[in-house]
Amino acid sequence: MRRIMGIVLAVLLIGGVVAAVVAGRETGDKGTATKTVQAVIGSEKAEFFADPDVVEALAAKGYTVRTETSGSWAMEGLDLEGYDFAFPSGKAPADELAAKYEVRQPLPRPFYSPLVVVAHRSAAEVLAANGLVALDGEHRGTLRMDAYLDAARADRTWQRLKGAEKYGELTGTLYIASTDPETSNSGALYLAAASYVANGGRVAASGGDVDATAPLMRKLVSVQGAQQSSSDAAFRDFVSGAGNPLVLVYESQVAALLGQGQGVDDLTVLYPDTTANSDHTVVPLTEEGRALGELLGSDPELRRLAVRHGFRPQGTNAEFTAATAAHAAYLNQKLAGVRQAPVPTSEVLHDMARRAGS
């Protein structure tokens, strides 16, 4: 009888284990329960959140993140009911969203990226020969914003620049292709930096300041014709060889491409001597959204993965410098010689973008 009872118990135990394994397979349980959070993000962060390593790192902390993409300024017009957080590419659109949804400050800012101009080597060499760029090696240089804005005021064409005649692709008006400043953060930050330089090193703080630089800002935008709504699309066009020889993008997009072992054969990265940093800012709409936003900036593994996607974590530059050492010929790792332009308030920046596009 004792032996029979032992066999019965063994069968029951084995059956219980099998049932548990089957249940785990059916429910997809891998030992870590995750809470799903919903977010709307800037397109330049789509690859970060889709990265399987990022997905795994978030799951290890108890999160599954579902994302949709939008232009940073366009998020203001979305109905974010049911979302846990919004993640625009800059502080100004984030502050506007925070005010709209009465989100308490401070807002998590896990990482940032400066604006840069990607250029084909031929264009960079011609600009250097005409005093608009100072080259620092074969693949990197500094764009002199004063000189560039003077060229824009004068409607300078490539044909009027010495040396351009050697390159058939360098024709028409000289300009930097940027995104639509009314819907995209990078386009708006471009105007913020340009207006700061044009205004004698003073941030636009009033309607009068906007009036003073509006004609030049309008010229910077109107010469481009139709603009892309996202920096991701503009950068992909440049990499494929299409579009303008000078394109405004985020440094993170260049760093991520180089980190993947890809690149453009004649790529030159130009850092404007006065630029604007894109502070990727989380707007928490729920407590889960705030916890995740803070985790992105504090967790060592997520910070490492952010660097892999080209972003600079807040607080220290050491992680970015170490991770991009192999690409120092392209990247100004310590942003030497680059001045950060203050960004106007959301209200002023909106007005500037609207006036530039009108």
Tab-separated table of C-alpha atoms in Angstrom:
chain	number	residue	atom	x	y	z
A	1	MET	CA	0.000	0.000	0.000
A	2	ARG	CA	2.839	2.404	0.886
A	3	ARG	CA	4.495	1.690	-2.491
A	4	ILE	CA	1.219	2.283	-4.360
A	5	MET	CA	0.696	5.618	-2.600
A	6	GLY	CA	4.246	6.678	-3.481
A	7	ILE	CA	3.669	5.910	-7.157
A	8	VAL	CA	0.384	7.843	-7.137
A	9	LEU	CA	2.043	10.886	-5.535
A	10	ALA	CA	4.906	10.753	-8.032
A	11	VAL	CA	2.457	10.678	-10.948
A	12	LEU	CA	0.552	13.625	-9.502
A	13	LEU	CA	3.750	15.626	-9.012
A	14	ILE	CA	4.960	14.928	-12.551
A	15	GLY	CA	1.529	15.840	-13.881
A	16	GLY	CA	1.638	19.120	-11.950
A	17	VAL	CA	5.054	20.008	-13.385
A	18	VAL	CA	3.928	19.204	-16.942
A	19	ALA	CA	0.772	21.300	-16.462
A	20	ALA	CA	2.842	24.233	-15.190
A	21	VAL	CA	5.226	24.025	-18.175
A	22	VAL	CA	2.334	23.835	-20.641
A	23	ALA	CA	0.603	26.770	-18.939
A	24	GLY	CA	3.816	28.762	-19.083
A	25	ARG	CA	4.184	28.064	-22.800
A	26	GLU	CA	0.576	28.961	-23.509
A	27	THR	CA	0.776	32.274	-21.655
A	28	GLY	CA	4.274	33.129	-22.851
A	29	ASP	CA	5.454	33.335	-19.234
A	30	LYS	CA	9.246	33.408	-19.076
A	31	GLY	CA	9.492	34.051	-15.380
A	32	THR	CA	9.246	37.854	-15.592
A	33	ALA	CA	5.880	39.569	-15.462
A	34	THR	CA	5.876	42.864	-17.359
A	35	LYS	CA	3.527	45.811	-17.327
A	36	THR	CA	2.702	47.220	-20.757
A	37	VAL	CA	3.061	50.974	-21.131
A	38	GLN	CA	1.909	52.937	-24.178
A	39	ALA	CA	3.937	55.823	-25.584
A	40	VAL	CA	4.156	58.247	-28.473
A	41	ILE	CA	7.771	59.006	-29.389
A	42	GLY	CA	9.853	60.987	-31.865
A	43	SER	CA	10.763	58.880	-34.915
A	44	GLU	CA	14.506	59.132	-34.168
A	45	LYS	CA	13.959	56.902	-31.104
A	46	ALA	CA	11.971	54.191	-32.913
A	47	GLU	CA	15.009	51.973	-33.510
A	48	PHE	CA	16.062	52.308	-29.869
A	49	PHE	CA	12.745	51.008	-28.543
A	50	ALA	CA	12.610	48.291	-31.241
A	51	ASP	CA	16.102	47.009	-30.389
A	52	PRO	CA	15.711	43.452	-28.970
A	53	ASP	CA	18.361	44.221	-26.335
A	54	VAL	CA	16.395	47.274	-25.196
A	55	VAL	CA	13.205	45.206	-25.123
A	56	GLU	CA	14.968	42.604	-22.976
A	57	ALA	CA	16.491	45.200	-20.634
A	58	LEU	CA	13.097	46.840	-20.124
A	59	ALA	CA	11.445	43.456	-19.546
A	60	ALA	CA	14.047	42.682	-16.884
A	61	LYS	CA	12.827	45.795	-15.075
A	62	GLY	CA	9.177	44.808	-15.514
A	63	TYR	CA	8.149	46.797	-18.608
A	64	THR	CA	6.885	46.181	-22.110
A	65	VAL	CA	6.786	49.415	-24.121
A	66	ARG	CA	4.421	49.868	-27.078
A	67	THR	CA	5.274	52.920	-29.190
A	68	GLU	CA	3.840	55.051	-31.968
A	69	THR	CA	5.841	57.797	-33.709
A	70	SER	CA	5.015	61.451	-34.269
A	71	GLY	CA	6.743	64.739	-34.981
A	72	SER	CA	7.646	66.317	-31.645
A	73	TRP	CA	5.567	69.466	-32.108
A	74	ALA	CA	2.754	67.500	-33.739
A	75	MET	CA	2.249	65.613	-30.453
A	76	GLU	CA	0.467	68.659	-29.099
A	77	GLY	CA	-2.421	67.988	-31.459
A	78	LEU	CA	-2.802	64.316	-30.523
A	79	ASP	CA	-5.297	62.879	-28.066
A	80	LEU	CA	-3.004	61.216	-25.520
A	81	GLU	CA	-5.769	59.745	-23.388
A	82	GLY	CA	-4.713	56.207	-22.459
A	83	TYR	CA	-0.995	56.812	-23.043
A	84	ASP	CA	1.558	56.469	-20.256
A	85	PHE	CA	4.085	58.920	-21.626
A	86	ALA	CA	5.051	61.102	-24.560
A	87	PHE	CA	8.704	61.346	-25.569
A	88	PRO	CA	9.399	64.308	-27.865
A	89	SER	CA	12.907	65.233	-28.978
A	90	GLY	CA	13.168	68.527	-27.135
A	91	LYS	CA	12.416	70.324	-23.914
A	92	ALA	CA	10.223	73.013	-25.496
A	93	PRO	CA	7.562	70.653	-26.945
A	94	ALA	CA	7.796	68.564	-23.761
A	95	ASP	CA	7.105	71.611	-21.576
A	96	GLU	CA	4.108	72.464	-23.719
A	97	LEU	CA	2.692	68.959	-23.358
A	98	ALA	CA	3.390	69.014	-19.624
A	99	ALA	CA	1.425	72.248	-19.261
A	100	LYS	CA	-1.458	70.890	-21.325
A	101	TYR	CA	-1.751	67.710	-19.244
A	102	GLU	CA	-0.771	69.347	-15.936
A	103	VAL	CA	2.237	67.105	-15.467
A	104	ARG	CA	4.392	67.855	-12.458
A	105	GLN	CA	7.990	68.934	-12.917
A	106	PRO	CA	10.790	68.011	-13.197
A	107	LEU	CA	10.441	65.962	-16.360
A	108	PRO	CA	12.885	63.072	-16.889
A	109	ARG	CA	15.563	63.891	-19.501
A	110	PRO	CA	17.509	60.642	-19.974
A	111	PHE	CA	19.677	61.636	-22.941
A	112	TYR	CA	20.402	64.340	-25.511
A	113	SER	CA	21.944	64.923	-28.934
A	114	PRO	CA	23.338	68.051	-30.611
A	115	LEU	CA	22.272	69.091	-34.091
A	116	VAL	CA	24.850	68.574	-36.825
A	117	VAL	CA	24.981	69.009	-40.599
A	118	VAL	CA	25.888	65.996	-42.719
A	119	ALA	CA	27.647	66.874	-45.953
A	120	HIS	CA	29.191	65.096	-48.870
A	121	ARG	CA	32.955	65.575	-49.024
A	122	SER	CA	32.748	67.702	-52.176
A	123	ALA	CA	30.354	70.155	-50.519
A	124	ALA	CA	32.456	70.343	-47.336
A	125	GLU	CA	35.630	71.075	-49.315
A	126	VAL	CA	33.982	73.847	-51.322
A	127	LEU	CA	32.571	75.437	-48.166
A	128	ALA	CA	36.000	75.254	-46.542
A	129	ALA	CA	37.667	76.897	-49.539
A	130	ASN	CA	35.197	79.774	-49.216
A	131	GLY	CA	35.529	80.328	-45.468
A	132	LEU	CA	32.210	78.827	-44.383
A	133	VAL	CA	33.699	75.673	-42.852
A	134	ALA	CA	36.877	74.822	-40.953
A	135	LEU	CA	37.801	71.201	-41.673
A	136	ASP	CA	39.336	69.088	-38.926
A	137	GLY	CA	40.569	66.036	-40.767
A	138	GLU	CA	38.926	64.176	-43.602
A	139	HIS	CA	35.504	63.471	-42.108
A	140	ARG	CA	34.742	66.262	-39.649
A	141	GLY	CA	34.582	70.036	-39.508
A	142	THR	CA	33.009	73.118	-37.980
A	143	LEU	CA	30.336	75.146	-39.756
A	144	ARG	CA	30.787	78.892	-39.202
A	145	MET	CA	27.239	80.004	-38.603
A	146	ASP	CA	27.903	83.729	-39.086
A	147	ALA	CA	29.418	83.099	-42.514
A	148	TYR	CA	26.643	80.703	-43.465
A	149	LEU	CA	23.905	83.155	-42.485
A	150	ASP	CA	25.648	85.905	-44.472
A	151	ALA	CA	25.563	83.609	-47.499
A	152	ALA	CA	21.868	82.932	-46.898
A	153	ARG	CA	21.079	86.667	-46.669
A	154	ALA	CA	22.830	87.209	-49.999
A	155	ASP	CA	21.059	84.270	-51.688
A	156	ARG	CA	24.471	82.815	-52.467
A	157	THR	CA	24.498	79.992	-55.012
A	158	TRP	CA	26.942	77.111	-55.212
A	159	GLN	CA	28.041	78.419	-58.611
A	160	ARG	CA	29.341	81.586	-56.950
A	161	LEU	CA	31.641	79.606	-54.669
A	162	LYS	CA	35.153	78.932	-55.936
A	163	GLY	CA	35.829	75.300	-56.606
A	164	ALA	CA	32.182	74.326	-57.034
A	165	GLU	CA	32.558	74.124	-60.817
A	166	LYS	CA	34.356	70.784	-60.380
A	167	TYR	CA	31.214	69.153	-58.998
A	168	GLY	CA	28.149	68.945	-61.180
A	169	GLU	CA	25.872	68.144	-58.241
A	170	LEU	CA	26.640	71.469	-56.523
A	171	THR	CA	24.202	73.806	-58.220
A	172	GLY	CA	21.422	76.183	-57.180
A	173	THR	CA	21.010	78.108	-53.953
A	174	LEU	CA	23.240	77.182	-51.040
A	175	TYR	CA	21.114	75.995	-48.110
A	176	ILE	CA	20.859	73.432	-45.330
A	177	ALA	CA	17.885	71.082	-45.669
A	178	SER	CA	15.958	70.866	-42.403
A	179	THR	CA	12.636	69.482	-41.228
A	180	ASP	CA	9.387	71.442	-40.962
A	181	PRO	CA	9.814	73.661	-37.872
A	182	GLU	CA	6.078	73.734	-37.202
A	183	THR	CA	5.889	69.983	-36.643
A	184	SER	CA	9.444	68.775	-36.047
A	185	ASN	CA	11.789	69.559	-33.182
A	186	SER	CA	15.000	69.552	-35.233
A	187	GLY	CA	13.603	72.146	-37.640
A	188	ALA	CA	12.504	74.356	-34.748
A	189	LEU	CA	15.889	74.047	-33.013
A	190	TYR	CA	17.604	75.032	-36.274
A	191	LEU	CA	15.686	78.297	-36.199
A	192	ALA	CA	16.485	78.730	-32.498
A	193	ALA	CA	20.241	78.483	-33.147
A	194	ALA	CA	20.150	80.578	-36.326
A	195	SER	CA	18.080	83.331	-34.699
A	196	TYR	CA	20.442	83.386	-31.715
A	197	VAL	CA	23.415	84.035	-34.014
A	198	ALA	CA	21.494	86.522	-36.179
A	199	ASN	CA	20.347	88.367	-33.041
A	200	GLY	CA	23.921	89.020	-31.900
A	201	GLY	CA	24.104	86.160	-29.421
A	202	ARG	CA	20.811	86.915	-27.680
A	203	VAL	CA	17.960	84.456	-27.327
A	204	ALA	CA	14.661	85.561	-28.838
A	205	ALA	CA	12.449	86.492	-25.907
A	206	SER	CA	9.663	88.596	-27.414
A	207	GLY	CA	7.643	89.340	-30.497
A	208	GLY	CA	10.080	92.136	-31.284
A	209	ASP	CA	12.999	89.695	-31.323
A	210	VAL	CA	11.061	87.424	-33.662
A	211	ASP	CA	10.293	90.403	-35.916
A	212	ALA	CA	13.986	91.290	-36.119
A	213	THR	CA	15.061	87.898	-37.470
A	214	ALA	CA	11.842	86.805	-39.242
A	215	PRO	CA	12.968	87.755	-42.793
A	216	LEU	CA	16.138	85.662	-42.504
A	217	MET	CA	14.327	82.736	-40.829
A	218	ARG	CA	11.738	82.830	-43.614
A	219	LYS	CA	14.521	82.714	-46.179
A	220	LEU	CA	16.163	79.705	-44.518
A	221	VAL	CA	12.865	77.804	-44.761
A	222	SER	CA	11.343	79.006	-48.036
A	223	VAL	CA	14.416	78.184	-50.135
A	224	GLN	CA	13.921	74.511	-49.297
A	225	GLY	CA	10.475	74.075	-50.801
A	226	ALA	CA	8.661	71.053	-49.358
A	227	GLN	CA	10.246	69.879	-46.103
A	228	GLN	CA	10.343	66.470	-44.477
A	229	SER	CA	8.284	65.999	-41.329
A	230	SER	CA	10.933	63.916	-39.557
A	231	SER	CA	14.723	63.966	-39.308
A	232	ASP	CA	14.735	60.189	-39.730
A	233	ALA	CA	13.358	60.456	-43.275
A	234	ALA	CA	15.741	63.298	-44.173
A	235	PHE	CA	18.750	61.347	-42.916
A	236	ARG	CA	17.753	58.207	-44.804
A	237	ASP	CA	17.465	60.244	-47.997
A	238	PHE	CA	20.963	61.638	-47.478
A	239	VAL	CA	22.444	58.190	-46.814
A	240	SER	CA	20.816	56.858	-49.982
A	241	GLY	CA	22.420	59.668	-52.000
A	242	ALA	CA	19.198	61.591	-52.636
A	243	GLY	CA	18.364	65.180	-51.844
A	244	ASN	CA	20.433	68.172	-50.803
A	245	PRO	CA	24.225	67.990	-50.216
A	246	LEU	CA	23.772	69.590	-46.756
A	247	VAL	CA	21.216	68.118	-44.322
A	248	LEU	CA	20.504	68.986	-40.697
A	249	VAL	CA	20.192	65.863	-38.517
A	250	TYR	CA	20.843	64.721	-34.963
A	251	GLU	CA	24.360	63.576	-34.084
A	252	SER	CA	22.743	60.441	-32.630
A	253	GLN	CA	21.642	59.359	-36.101
A	254	VAL	CA	25.197	59.605	-37.423
A	255	ALA	CA	26.718	57.896	-34.381
A	256	ALA	CA	24.212	55.040	-34.558
A	257	LEU	CA	24.899	54.492	-38.269
A	258	LEU	CA	28.653	54.404	-37.687
A	259	GLY	CA	28.203	52.085	-34.708
A	260	GLN	CA	26.375	49.624	-36.961
A	261	GLY	CA	29.380	49.516	-39.298
A	262	GLN	CA	27.530	51.448	-41.967
A	263	GLY	CA	28.242	54.854	-43.424
A	264	VAL	CA	28.472	57.063	-46.453
A	265	ASP	CA	31.736	56.814	-48.372
A	266	ASP	CA	32.275	60.576	-48.553
A	267	LEU	CA	30.490	61.542	-45.311
A	268	THR	CA	31.685	64.686	-43.519
A	269	VAL	CA	30.031	65.699	-40.250
A	270	LEU	CA	29.878	69.456	-39.694
A	271	TYR	CA	29.246	70.751	-36.178
A	272	PRO	CA	27.781	74.280	-36.249
A	273	ASP	CA	29.914	76.518	-34.026
A	274	THR	CA	26.588	77.568	-32.499
A	275	THR	CA	24.080	74.756	-32.271
A	276	ALA	CA	21.169	73.581	-30.154
A	277	ASN	CA	21.059	70.386	-28.151
A	278	SER	CA	18.015	68.201	-28.447
A	279	ASP	CA	17.132	67.201	-24.878
A	280	HIS	CA	14.995	64.092	-25.285
A	281	THR	CA	12.418	64.672	-22.567
A	282	VAL	CA	9.810	62.277	-21.192
A	283	VAL	CA	6.366	63.699	-20.411
A	284	PRO	CA	4.853	61.229	-17.913
A	285	LEU	CA	1.090	60.916	-18.190
A	286	THR	CA	0.892	58.163	-15.548
A	287	GLU	CA	3.091	57.109	-12.655
A	288	GLU	CA	4.232	54.097	-14.683
A	289	GLY	CA	5.308	56.498	-17.422
A	290	ARG	CA	7.324	58.567	-14.952
A	291	ALA	CA	8.997	55.479	-13.474
A	292	LEU	CA	10.012	54.287	-16.929
A	293	GLY	CA	11.300	57.730	-17.926
A	294	GLU	CA	13.500	57.887	-14.832
A	295	LEU	CA	14.693	54.332	-15.446
A	296	LEU	CA	15.961	55.265	-18.931
A	297	GLY	CA	18.329	57.761	-17.354
A	298	SER	CA	19.433	55.779	-14.294
A	299	ASP	CA	19.777	52.145	-15.354
A	300	PRO	CA	23.374	51.376	-16.480
A	301	GLU	CA	22.291	48.859	-19.133
A	302	LEU	CA	19.710	51.188	-20.669
A	303	ARG	CA	22.252	54.042	-20.659
A	304	ARG	CA	24.720	51.775	-22.465
A	305	LEU	CA	22.110	50.878	-25.057
A	306	ALA	CA	21.176	54.546	-25.522
A	307	VAL	CA	24.824	55.250	-26.371
A	308	ARG	CA	24.781	52.364	-28.827
A	309	HIS	CA	21.980	54.210	-30.597
A	310	GLY	CA	24.051	57.383	-30.683
A	311	PHE	CA	22.533	59.312	-27.760
A	312	ARG	CA	24.557	61.092	-25.071
A	313	PRO	CA	23.312	60.157	-21.570
A	314	GLN	CA	22.762	63.096	-19.230
A	315	GLY	CA	25.262	63.678	-16.462
A	316	THR	CA	28.558	62.537	-17.967
A	317	ASN	CA	30.226	62.357	-21.365
A	318	ALA	CA	32.502	59.435	-20.496
A	319	GLU	CA	30.124	56.717	-21.687
A	320	PHE	CA	29.639	58.334	-25.096
A	321	THR	CA	33.362	59.079	-25.529
A	322	ALA	CA	34.389	55.510	-24.724
A	323	ALA	CA	31.729	53.903	-26.909
A	324	THR	CA	32.432	56.071	-29.980
A	325	ALA	CA	36.245	56.031	-29.782
A	326	ALA	CA	36.482	54.131	-33.067
A	327	HIS	CA	34.584	56.913	-34.836
A	328	ALA	CA	36.360	59.936	-33.413
A	329	ALA	CA	37.379	60.947	-36.947
A	330	TYR	CA	33.698	61.735	-37.607
A	331	LEU	CA	32.415	62.784	-34.186
A	332	ASN	CA	33.380	65.764	-32.040
A	333	GLN	CA	33.145	63.673	-28.892
A	334	LYS	CA	33.717	66.491	-26.406
A	335	LEU	CA	31.935	69.136	-28.527
A	336	ALA	CA	35.093	71.242	-28.524
A	337	GLY	CA	34.528	74.698	-30.013
A	338	VAL	CA	30.742	74.252	-30.092
A	339	ARG	CA	28.563	76.814	-28.335
A	340	GLN	CA	25.118	75.846	-27.081
A	341	ALA	CA	22.406	78.326	-28.069
A	342	PRO	CA	19.629	78.851	-25.493
A	343	VAL	CA	16.238	77.742	-26.764
A	344	PRO	CA	13.366	80.268	-26.658
A	345	THR	CA	10.187	79.513	-24.770
A	346	SER	CA	7.617	77.319	-26.478
A	347	GLU	CA	5.427	80.331	-27.249
A	348	VAL	CA	8.247	82.287	-28.896
A	349	LEU	CA	9.558	79.246	-30.778
A	350	HIS	CA	6.066	78.485	-32.102
A	351	ASP	CA	5.730	82.070	-33.288
A	352	MET	CA	9.156	81.941	-34.936
A	353	ALA	CA	8.317	78.691	-36.755
A	354	ARG	CA	4.952	80.009	-37.908
A	355	ARG	CA	6.467	83.255	-39.189
A	356	ALA	CA	9.269	81.392	-40.946
A	357	GLY	CA	6.802	79.221	-42.826
A	358	SER	CA	4.341	81.937	-43.769
